[in-house]
Amino acid sequence: MGLRLLLAIFVVLSLITADLRYKRLETTRSILDMLGSPIYWLADLPLRIRDWGEVRVQSREQLLEENERLTRKNLVLQGRSQQMAALQAENVRLRGLLNSTAMLRDDVLVAELVGVSPDPVRHQLVLNKGEIDGVFVGQPLIDADGLMGQIVEVSPATSRALLITDATHSIPVQVNRNGVRAIAEGTGSLGALEIRHVSATTDIQVGDLLETSGLGGRFPGGYPVAVITEIDLDPGQMFAHIVARPSAALDRSRHVLLVFATHAPAPVDPAPAAAPIAVTPKAADDPRDE
Amino acid sequence: MIHQEAQGYWLIVTSFLVAYVLAVLPMPQWLMWARPEWLALVLIYWVIALPHRVGMLSALVLGVMLDALEGAVLGQNAFSLVVVALLCLILYQRLRVFSVLQQAGTVFVLVGINQLVCQWVQNLEGVGSPSMVFLLPAVSSALLWPVVLQVLRRLRRHYGVS
């Protein structure tokens, strides 16, 4: 027994050290995830059967009604996206004039949730898309309402995502109204993000929408992240205490979108010619303003 | 002898697989903190019943798999389950003659120790629980112990695993 105890303790301590200190166990994790995916599949089976049953027992009228509702919604969304196309073209043109990189539309892949980490202090999701679908570590994850998190582990057929509310997660954001930049940190509670190190004089209000700023290079800019719900200005503190509620339905979304950001360079032809023209009047404007 | 060793292996493995499925079963948010430690319960049973077959090395392998499923630091649950298995190996002769209530009390302490070790490793990582709420699984596990004991004991006797 003594020998086995020593062996077990040695293995456990080296595993913890290797994982926490050196982050060297990606391959091991990927293999274990692959072995564990049938377990998640089995645990998800009751829900899946219930969903399947619900679809089967719906009456014809209900289905027709739902079909009509979805058709109407689709029409509305298509109408909006027509305008989007025009706005996007205009945006690319204006950005070309300003000599900055064009923002392109991101491609997405629909994934389904197969599991949630059973540990309440870890906000992680297991998705049914993996390496063979092109999923990569660091890939952003969104739902219909906003940003959910990012992929942290990939195995061949499944992947694991870390939510923005996990206590180990932070994300660079900016206020949609005026572009003030900040860092939103997870608190370990699904309904709250904390905005850190914002000084008391910064222009930030309850109800402001925070979106990804694109700084840091991990998340593409412009996705809604959270809405400010609480600002506490304590004169004794260096910084304001700010809490925000995530926009995405972190505990309800069953279908999520994996974003493939397209980091395209600026449109090549107009940029060199436009650059001096765009810059000169601005330089001339500056002294007059002062 | 070798024939006897291999006999009934499938029952032990299946019971652990069921424990894994129960351990990751989707649950409502408010119940998450009270989820019983199914794997620890099944492990405690098998160590008490068959200490010559299920011990610390089984606990190590089972724990690493649970870590992968939970997305925890590899070694967190392995560590806590090895400690639980060690305590069970020391105590199994006493535990066998305990009444169900006394056993449930011991299970409360064992799962509590399991949770403490997990909490310790999680604090190393910086994601520890905010209050003593992490001890709730010890309560729910102790409450479920009589059920787990009856089910596994009947299955073991029925299939004559020893």
Short mmCIF file of C-alpha atoms in Angstrom, two decimals:
data_model
loop_
_atom_site.label_atom_id
_atom_site.label_comp_id
_atom_site.label_asym_id
_atom_site.label_seq_id
_atom_site.Cartn_x
_atom_site.Cartn_y
_atom_site.Cartn_z
CA MET A 1 0.00 0.00 0.00
CA GLY A 2 2.83 2.38 0.83
CA LEU A 3 4.38 2.04 -2.62
CA ARG A 4 1.05 2.58 -4.38
CA LEU A 5 0.35 5.63 -2.23
CA LEU A 6 3.72 7.14 -3.10
CA LEU A 7 3.18 6.40 -6.80
CA ALA A 8 -0.32 7.89 -6.78
CA ILE A 9 0.76 11.03 -4.90
CA PHE A 10 3.74 11.48 -7.24
CA VAL A 11 1.57 11.16 -10.37
CA VAL A 12 -1.09 13.52 -9.00
CA LEU A 13 1.36 16.21 -7.95
CA SER A 14 3.25 16.08 -11.25
CA LEU A 15 -0.04 16.32 -13.17
CA ILE A 16 -1.18 19.35 -11.20
CA THR A 17 2.21 21.03 -11.58
CA ALA A 18 2.41 20.28 -15.30
CA ASP A 19 -1.09 21.59 -15.91
CA LEU A 20 -1.11 24.66 -13.67
CA ARG A 21 2.45 25.82 -14.01
CA TYR A 22 3.55 24.79 -17.48
CA LYS A 23 0.27 24.27 -19.40
CA ARG A 24 1.77 21.29 -21.16
CA LEU A 25 -1.13 18.84 -21.26
CA GLU A 26 -3.13 19.87 -24.34
CA THR A 27 -2.66 16.56 -26.14
CA THR A 28 -3.52 14.53 -23.04
CA ARG A 29 -6.63 16.63 -22.54
CA SER A 30 -7.64 16.26 -26.15
CA ILE A 31 -7.37 12.44 -25.92
CA LEU A 32 -9.27 12.35 -22.61
CA ASP A 33 -11.96 14.62 -24.07
CA MET A 34 -12.34 12.23 -26.96
CA LEU A 35 -12.73 9.30 -24.55
CA GLY A 36 -15.18 11.31 -22.46
CA SER A 37 -17.41 12.54 -25.28
CA PRO A 38 -19.65 9.41 -25.23
CA ILE A 39 -20.32 10.12 -21.55
CA TYR A 40 -21.49 13.65 -22.38
CA TRP A 41 -23.53 12.25 -25.26
CA LEU A 42 -25.25 9.78 -22.92
CA ALA A 43 -25.91 12.45 -20.29
CA ASP A 44 -27.45 14.67 -22.98
CA LEU A 45 -29.68 11.86 -24.30
CA PRO A 46 -32.74 12.53 -22.06
CA LEU A 47 -32.91 16.16 -23.21
CA ARG A 48 -32.43 15.13 -26.80
CA ILE A 49 -35.26 12.58 -26.57
CA ARG A 50 -37.52 15.20 -25.00
CA ASP A 51 -36.76 17.68 -27.81
CA TRP A 52 -37.37 14.99 -30.41
CA GLY A 53 -40.64 14.01 -28.72
CA GLU A 54 -41.81 17.62 -28.61
CA VAL A 55 -41.29 18.00 -32.33
CA ARG A 56 -43.07 14.72 -33.07
CA VAL A 57 -46.20 15.39 -31.02
CA GLN A 58 -46.75 18.93 -32.33
CA SER A 59 -49.99 19.17 -34.24
CA ARG A 60 -50.22 20.20 -37.87
CA GLU A 61 -51.78 23.54 -36.87
CA GLN A 62 -48.94 24.30 -34.50
CA LEU A 63 -46.38 23.50 -37.15
CA LEU A 64 -48.15 25.64 -39.74
CA GLU A 65 -48.38 28.49 -37.26
CA GLU A 66 -44.71 28.22 -36.39
CA ASN A 67 -43.80 28.04 -40.06
CA GLU A 68 -45.76 31.23 -40.76
CA ARG A 69 -44.19 33.02 -37.80
CA LEU A 70 -40.69 32.05 -38.90
CA THR A 71 -41.37 33.07 -42.50
CA ARG A 72 -42.50 36.48 -41.30
CA LYS A 73 -39.46 36.85 -39.07
CA ASN A 74 -37.19 35.78 -41.90
CA LEU A 75 -38.71 38.43 -44.14
CA VAL A 76 -38.08 41.14 -41.55
CA LEU A 77 -34.49 40.01 -41.01
CA GLN A 78 -33.81 39.84 -44.74
CA GLY A 79 -35.16 43.36 -45.12
CA ARG A 80 -32.77 44.55 -42.44
CA SER A 81 -29.83 42.74 -43.95
CA GLN A 82 -30.44 44.48 -47.30
CA GLN A 83 -29.77 47.75 -45.56
CA MET A 84 -26.80 46.12 -43.82
CA ALA A 85 -25.23 45.30 -47.19
CA ALA A 86 -25.44 48.94 -48.28
CA LEU A 87 -24.08 50.16 -44.94
CA GLN A 88 -21.27 47.66 -45.05
CA ALA A 89 -20.24 48.73 -48.56
CA GLU A 90 -20.27 52.33 -47.41
CA ASN A 91 -18.27 51.43 -44.32
CA VAL A 92 -15.61 49.67 -46.42
CA ARG A 93 -15.40 52.71 -48.73
CA LEU A 94 -15.07 55.19 -45.85
CA ARG A 95 -12.50 53.02 -44.11
CA GLY A 96 -10.59 52.86 -47.37
CA LEU A 97 -10.60 56.67 -47.43
CA LEU A 98 -9.32 56.76 -43.86
CA ASN A 99 -6.61 54.28 -44.81
CA SER A 100 -7.64 51.76 -42.17
CA THR A 101 -8.33 48.06 -42.57
CA ALA A 102 -11.67 47.02 -43.98
CA MET A 103 -14.09 45.24 -41.69
CA LEU A 104 -15.43 42.19 -43.43
CA ARG A 105 -18.36 40.05 -42.50
CA ASP A 106 -17.35 37.07 -40.34
CA ASP A 107 -18.25 33.53 -41.31
CA VAL A 108 -19.99 31.43 -38.69
CA LEU A 109 -20.52 27.76 -37.99
CA VAL A 110 -23.56 26.57 -36.05
CA ALA A 111 -22.71 24.26 -33.15
CA GLU A 112 -24.89 22.52 -30.61
CA LEU A 113 -24.34 22.25 -26.89
CA VAL A 114 -23.74 18.71 -25.68
CA GLY A 115 -22.81 19.48 -22.11
CA VAL A 116 -22.09 22.00 -19.42
CA SER A 117 -19.24 21.61 -16.94
CA PRO A 118 -20.75 20.04 -13.80
CA ASP A 119 -18.48 22.12 -11.59
CA PRO A 120 -20.38 25.30 -10.66
CA VAL A 121 -17.20 27.39 -10.37
CA ARG A 122 -16.24 26.57 -13.97
CA HIS A 123 -18.31 28.14 -16.70
CA GLN A 124 -17.52 25.85 -19.58
CA LEU A 125 -19.57 24.38 -22.40
CA VAL A 126 -18.94 21.28 -24.48
CA LEU A 127 -19.86 21.68 -28.15
CA ASN A 128 -20.46 19.09 -30.84
CA LYS A 129 -17.98 20.58 -33.31
CA GLY A 130 -14.26 19.85 -33.18
CA GLU A 131 -11.00 19.85 -35.06
CA ILE A 132 -12.49 18.14 -38.14
CA ASP A 133 -14.92 21.05 -38.51
CA GLY A 134 -12.07 23.56 -38.38
CA VAL A 135 -12.60 24.71 -34.80
CA PHE A 136 -9.44 26.16 -33.23
CA VAL A 137 -8.32 27.25 -29.78
CA GLY A 138 -9.14 30.91 -29.17
CA GLN A 139 -12.10 30.94 -31.55
CA PRO A 140 -14.89 33.33 -30.43
CA LEU A 141 -18.33 31.94 -29.64
CA ILE A 142 -21.54 33.97 -29.98
CA ASP A 143 -25.28 33.41 -29.78
CA ALA A 144 -28.16 35.42 -31.22
CA ASP A 145 -27.75 38.19 -28.63
CA GLY A 146 -24.06 38.60 -28.04
CA LEU A 147 -20.65 37.21 -27.29
CA MET A 148 -20.54 34.05 -25.17
CA GLY A 149 -16.87 33.15 -24.83
CA GLN A 150 -14.01 31.42 -26.57
CA ILE A 151 -12.80 27.91 -27.36
CA VAL A 152 -10.13 26.66 -24.97
CA GLU A 153 -9.80 22.97 -25.88
CA VAL A 154 -10.28 21.14 -29.14
CA SER A 155 -10.57 17.40 -29.66
CA PRO A 156 -11.37 15.75 -33.02
CA ALA A 157 -15.18 15.80 -32.73
CA THR A 158 -15.92 18.06 -29.76
CA SER A 159 -14.59 21.25 -28.27
CA ARG A 160 -14.77 23.06 -24.95
CA ALA A 161 -15.60 26.74 -24.60
CA LEU A 162 -14.89 29.08 -21.70
CA LEU A 163 -17.68 31.59 -21.03
CA ILE A 164 -16.95 35.29 -20.49
CA THR A 165 -18.37 35.00 -16.94
CA ASP A 166 -15.79 32.41 -15.81
CA ALA A 167 -13.62 33.79 -13.02
CA THR A 168 -10.47 33.23 -15.10
CA HIS A 169 -11.74 35.10 -18.17
CA SER A 170 -11.27 38.76 -19.14
CA ILE A 171 -12.15 40.51 -22.35
CA PRO A 172 -11.25 43.92 -23.78
CA VAL A 173 -14.41 45.95 -24.43
CA GLN A 174 -15.43 49.46 -25.41
CA VAL A 175 -18.54 51.48 -24.69
CA ASN A 176 -20.70 51.56 -27.80
CA ARG A 177 -21.81 55.16 -27.13
CA ASN A 178 -18.40 56.87 -26.95
CA GLY A 179 -15.66 54.30 -27.43
CA VAL A 180 -14.29 54.33 -23.87
CA ARG A 181 -12.13 51.24 -23.49
CA ALA A 182 -12.15 48.88 -20.51
CA ILE A 183 -11.59 45.29 -19.44
CA ALA A 184 -14.58 43.14 -18.47
CA GLU A 185 -13.74 40.34 -16.08
CA GLY A 186 -15.79 37.28 -15.25
CA THR A 187 -17.00 37.04 -11.67
CA GLY A 188 -17.94 33.37 -11.48
CA SER A 189 -21.64 34.25 -11.49
CA LEU A 190 -23.54 33.75 -14.76
CA GLY A 191 -25.35 37.10 -14.56
CA ALA A 192 -22.52 39.52 -13.94
CA LEU A 193 -19.29 40.87 -15.38
CA GLU A 194 -17.11 43.31 -13.52
CA ILE A 195 -15.50 46.26 -15.30
CA ARG A 196 -12.13 46.83 -13.72
CA HIS A 197 -9.90 49.86 -13.33
CA VAL A 198 -12.26 52.52 -14.64
CA SER A 199 -11.60 55.85 -12.96
CA ALA A 200 -14.48 57.68 -11.30
CA THR A 201 -14.46 60.48 -13.87
CA THR A 202 -14.83 58.27 -16.96
CA ASP A 203 -17.98 58.88 -19.00
CA ILE A 204 -19.80 55.60 -18.48
CA GLN A 205 -23.48 55.24 -17.53
CA VAL A 206 -25.98 52.62 -16.48
CA GLY A 207 -27.53 51.16 -19.65
CA ASP A 208 -24.42 51.62 -21.81
CA LEU A 209 -23.76 48.75 -24.22
CA LEU A 210 -20.29 47.25 -24.09
CA GLU A 211 -19.00 45.68 -27.29
CA THR A 212 -15.80 43.85 -28.15
CA SER A 213 -13.09 46.37 -29.00
CA GLY A 214 -10.99 44.02 -31.10
CA LEU A 215 -7.91 44.99 -29.10
CA GLY A 216 -5.81 42.05 -28.08
CA GLY A 217 -6.47 40.39 -31.41
CA ARG A 218 -8.51 37.51 -30.08
CA PHE A 219 -12.09 38.69 -30.53
CA PRO A 220 -13.25 40.52 -33.65
CA GLY A 221 -14.55 43.99 -32.83
CA GLY A 222 -18.18 45.05 -32.67
CA TYR A 223 -19.95 42.13 -31.00
CA PRO A 224 -22.21 43.09 -28.06
CA VAL A 225 -20.86 41.78 -24.76
CA ALA A 226 -22.83 43.23 -21.87
CA VAL A 227 -25.01 46.08 -20.63
CA ILE A 228 -23.96 48.17 -17.61
CA THR A 229 -26.37 47.58 -14.74
CA GLU A 230 -24.69 49.13 -11.75
CA ILE A 231 -22.14 51.86 -11.09
CA ASP A 232 -20.94 52.44 -7.57
CA LEU A 233 -18.79 55.54 -7.07
CA ASP A 234 -17.14 55.28 -3.69
CA PRO A 235 -14.99 58.38 -2.99
CA GLY A 236 -12.67 56.26 -0.87
CA GLN A 237 -11.83 53.94 -3.74
CA MET A 238 -9.40 54.56 -6.58
CA PHE A 239 -11.74 53.14 -9.22
CA ALA A 240 -15.48 52.92 -9.78
CA HIS A 241 -17.14 49.60 -9.06
CA ILE A 242 -19.03 48.73 -12.24
CA VAL A 243 -21.15 45.63 -12.90
CA ALA A 244 -22.58 44.60 -16.28
CA ARG A 245 -25.06 41.93 -17.36
CA PRO A 246 -23.96 39.73 -20.30
CA SER A 247 -26.10 40.23 -23.43
CA ALA A 248 -25.87 36.60 -24.53
CA ALA A 249 -28.20 34.01 -22.99
CA LEU A 250 -25.31 32.14 -21.37
CA ASP A 251 -27.43 29.60 -19.52
CA ARG A 252 -30.15 29.12 -22.12
CA SER A 253 -28.67 29.00 -25.62
CA ARG A 254 -28.61 25.48 -26.99
CA HIS A 255 -27.43 26.49 -30.44
CA VAL A 256 -24.37 28.70 -30.65
CA LEU A 257 -22.27 30.19 -33.44
CA LEU A 258 -18.52 29.77 -33.86
CA VAL A 259 -17.02 32.81 -35.57
CA PHE A 260 -14.36 32.52 -38.23
CA ALA A 261 -12.97 36.03 -38.31
CA THR A 262 -11.59 37.08 -41.67
CA HIS A 263 -8.63 39.35 -41.02
CA ALA A 264 -8.38 40.82 -44.49
CA PRO A 265 -5.86 43.56 -45.32
CA ALA A 266 -7.10 46.96 -46.44
CA PRO A 267 -8.38 47.25 -50.01
CA VAL A 268 -5.16 47.61 -51.96
CA ASP A 269 -5.91 49.94 -54.89
CA PRO A 270 -7.59 53.02 -53.37
CA ALA A 271 -5.40 53.18 -50.27
CA PRO A 272 -2.03 54.52 -51.56
CA ALA A 273 -3.66 57.21 -53.68
CA ALA A 274 -6.22 58.17 -51.07
CA ALA A 275 -3.86 58.26 -48.13
CA PRO A 276 -2.12 61.64 -48.72
CA ILE A 277 -5.36 63.32 -49.74
CA ALA A 278 -7.17 61.99 -46.69
CA VAL A 279 -4.41 62.99 -44.31
CA THR A 280 -3.52 66.48 -45.59
CA PRO A 281 -6.82 68.29 -44.90
CA LYS A 282 -6.93 66.76 -41.44
CA ALA A 283 -3.45 68.03 -40.67
CA ALA A 284 -4.46 71.44 -41.94
CA ASP A 285 -7.58 71.38 -39.80
CA ASP A 286 -5.80 70.73 -36.56
CA PRO A 287 -4.07 74.09 -35.97
CA ARG A 288 -7.24 75.97 -36.84
CA ASP A 289 -9.12 74.09 -34.14
CA GLU A 290 -6.62 75.12 -31.52
CA MET B 1 -7.25 -17.46 -9.13
CA ILE B 2 -6.75 -15.35 -12.22
CA HIS B 3 -10.17 -16.45 -13.40
CA GLN B 4 -11.67 -15.21 -10.13
CA GLU B 5 -9.88 -11.87 -10.38
CA ALA B 6 -11.32 -11.13 -13.79
CA GLN B 7 -14.83 -12.18 -12.84
CA GLY B 8 -17.39 -9.41 -12.47
CA TYR B 9 -15.10 -6.77 -13.91
CA TRP B 10 -17.87 -5.49 -16.18
CA LEU B 11 -20.11 -4.69 -13.19
CA ILE B 12 -17.46 -2.49 -11.57
CA VAL B 13 -16.68 -0.69 -14.83
CA THR B 14 -20.38 -0.20 -15.67
CA SER B 15 -21.13 1.23 -12.23
CA PHE B 16 -18.34 3.78 -12.70
CA LEU B 17 -19.61 4.68 -16.18
CA VAL B 18 -23.09 5.29 -14.76
CA ALA B 19 -21.49 7.45 -12.06
CA TYR B 20 -19.73 9.54 -14.76
CA VAL B 21 -22.99 10.05 -16.65
CA LEU B 22 -24.76 11.12 -13.46
CA ALA B 23 -21.83 13.41 -12.66
CA VAL B 24 -22.21 15.40 -15.91
CA LEU B 25 -26.01 15.19 -16.23
CA PRO B 26 -27.40 18.65 -17.02
CA MET B 27 -29.00 20.16 -13.91
CA PRO B 28 -30.82 23.40 -13.13
CA GLN B 29 -28.49 26.20 -12.07
CA TRP B 30 -29.72 26.38 -8.46
CA LEU B 31 -29.09 22.65 -7.93
CA MET B 32 -25.55 22.75 -9.32
CA TRP B 33 -23.89 23.37 -5.97
CA ALA B 34 -25.65 20.43 -4.32
CA ARG B 35 -24.83 17.82 -6.97
CA PRO B 36 -23.79 14.64 -5.14
CA GLU B 37 -20.28 13.36 -5.82
CA TRP B 38 -21.47 10.23 -7.61
CA LEU B 39 -18.02 8.97 -8.54
CA ALA B 40 -16.77 9.31 -4.96
CA LEU B 41 -19.85 7.44 -3.66
CA VAL B 42 -19.38 4.50 -6.05
CA LEU B 43 -15.64 4.46 -5.37
CA ILE B 44 -16.21 4.38 -1.60
CA TYR B 45 -18.58 1.44 -2.02
CA TRP B 46 -16.19 -0.62 -4.12
CA VAL B 47 -13.17 0.09 -1.91
CA ILE B 48 -15.12 -1.02 1.18
CA ALA B 49 -16.54 -4.09 -0.58
CA LEU B 50 -13.48 -5.20 -2.59
CA PRO B 51 -10.38 -3.48 -1.17
CA HIS B 52 -8.12 -6.00 -2.93
CA ARG B 53 -9.45 -4.99 -6.36
CA VAL B 54 -10.32 -1.30 -6.21
CA GLY B 55 -7.80 1.00 -4.55
CA MET B 56 -5.73 4.12 -4.93
CA LEU B 57 -4.51 3.48 -8.49
CA SER B 58 -8.11 2.96 -9.68
CA ALA B 59 -8.99 6.20 -7.91
CA LEU B 60 -6.14 7.95 -9.72
CA VAL B 61 -7.30 6.84 -13.19
CA LEU B 62 -10.96 7.56 -12.40
CA GLY B 63 -10.08 11.00 -11.06
CA VAL B 64 -8.05 12.06 -14.11
CA MET B 65 -11.00 11.13 -16.35
CA LEU B 66 -13.37 13.17 -14.16
CA ASP B 67 -10.98 16.12 -14.36
CA ALA B 68 -11.09 15.96 -18.13
CA LEU B 69 -14.89 15.82 -18.09
CA GLU B 70 -15.18 18.77 -15.71
CA GLY B 71 -12.52 20.79 -17.49
CA ALA B 72 -10.71 21.04 -14.16
CA VAL B 73 -6.95 21.11 -13.59
CA LEU B 74 -5.74 17.60 -14.44
CA GLY B 75 -5.06 15.97 -11.09
CA GLN B 76 -7.62 17.86 -9.00
CA ASN B 77 -10.20 15.10 -8.63
CA ALA B 78 -7.49 12.47 -8.96
CA PHE B 79 -5.84 13.91 -5.86
CA SER B 80 -9.06 14.08 -3.84
CA LEU B 81 -10.21 10.59 -4.87
CA VAL B 82 -6.80 9.08 -4.03
CA VAL B 83 -7.13 10.59 -0.55
CA VAL B 84 -10.67 9.20 -0.21
CA ALA B 85 -9.54 5.74 -1.39
CA LEU B 86 -6.63 5.82 1.06
CA LEU B 87 -8.94 6.63 3.98
CA CYS B 88 -11.36 3.89 2.88
CA LEU B 89 -8.52 1.36 2.69
CA ILE B 90 -7.54 2.25 6.25
CA LEU B 91 -11.12 2.21 7.55
CA TYR B 92 -12.86 -0.54 5.53
CA GLN B 93 -12.92 -3.18 8.28
CA ARG B 94 -14.61 -0.75 10.65
CA LEU B 95 -16.94 0.63 7.98
CA ARG B 96 -18.23 -2.85 7.13
CA VAL B 97 -19.67 -3.36 10.63
CA PHE B 98 -21.13 0.15 10.89
CA SER B 99 -24.88 0.68 10.62
CA VAL B 100 -26.14 2.51 7.54
CA LEU B 101 -26.49 5.73 9.52
CA GLN B 102 -22.94 5.56 10.84
CA GLN B 103 -21.73 4.84 7.31
CA ALA B 104 -23.64 7.85 6.01
CA GLY B 105 -21.92 9.97 8.65
CA THR B 106 -18.52 8.66 7.53
CA VAL B 107 -19.45 9.31 3.89
CA PHE B 108 -20.26 12.91 4.86
CA VAL B 109 -16.76 13.30 6.27
CA LEU B 110 -15.07 11.49 3.36
CA VAL B 111 -16.85 13.52 0.67
CA GLY B 112 -16.21 16.65 2.74
CA ILE B 113 -12.49 15.88 2.64
CA ASN B 114 -12.84 15.24 -1.10
CA GLN B 115 -14.40 18.68 -1.52
CA LEU B 116 -11.76 20.35 0.64
CA VAL B 117 -8.93 18.93 -1.47
CA CYS B 118 -10.72 20.00 -4.68
CA GLN B 119 -11.23 23.47 -3.22
CA TRP B 120 -7.56 23.66 -2.33
CA VAL B 121 -6.44 22.87 -5.88
CA GLN B 122 -9.04 25.28 -7.30
CA ASN B 123 -7.72 28.04 -5.08
CA LEU B 124 -4.25 27.41 -6.50
CA GLU B 125 -5.81 28.18 -9.87
CA GLY B 126 -7.78 31.14 -8.51
CA VAL B 127 -11.34 29.93 -9.07
CA GLY B 128 -12.32 28.74 -5.61
CA SER B 129 -15.91 28.97 -4.39
CA PRO B 130 -16.91 32.19 -2.62
CA SER B 131 -18.29 30.59 0.56
CA MET B 132 -18.68 27.29 2.39
CA VAL B 133 -21.25 26.30 -0.23
CA PHE B 134 -18.72 23.90 -1.75
CA LEU B 135 -19.44 21.52 1.16
CA LEU B 136 -23.08 21.01 0.07
CA PRO B 137 -22.21 17.92 -2.03
CA ALA B 138 -21.03 16.23 1.18
CA VAL B 139 -24.56 16.60 2.61
CA SER B 140 -26.33 15.39 -0.52
CA SER B 141 -23.89 12.50 -0.94
CA ALA B 142 -24.42 11.37 2.66
CA LEU B 143 -28.20 11.51 2.14
CA LEU B 144 -27.89 9.36 -1.00
CA TRP B 145 -25.48 6.84 0.52
CA PRO B 146 -28.19 4.35 1.70
CA VAL B 147 -29.61 4.19 -1.85
CA VAL B 148 -26.22 3.73 -3.50
CA LEU B 149 -25.29 1.09 -0.91
CA GLN B 150 -28.48 -0.93 -1.43
CA VAL B 151 -28.34 -0.83 -5.23
CA LEU B 152 -24.66 -1.73 -5.53
CA ARG B 153 -24.82 -4.37 -2.79
CA ARG B 154 -27.75 -6.14 -4.45
CA LEU B 155 -26.10 -6.03 -7.85
CA ARG B 156 -22.84 -7.34 -6.42
CA ARG B 157 -24.51 -10.21 -4.57
CA HIS B 158 -26.75 -11.06 -7.50
CA TYR B 159 -23.81 -11.41 -9.86
CA GLY B 160 -21.55 -12.86 -7.17
CA VAL B 161 -18.71 -10.37 -7.62
CA SER B 162 -16.07 -10.74 -4.96
#
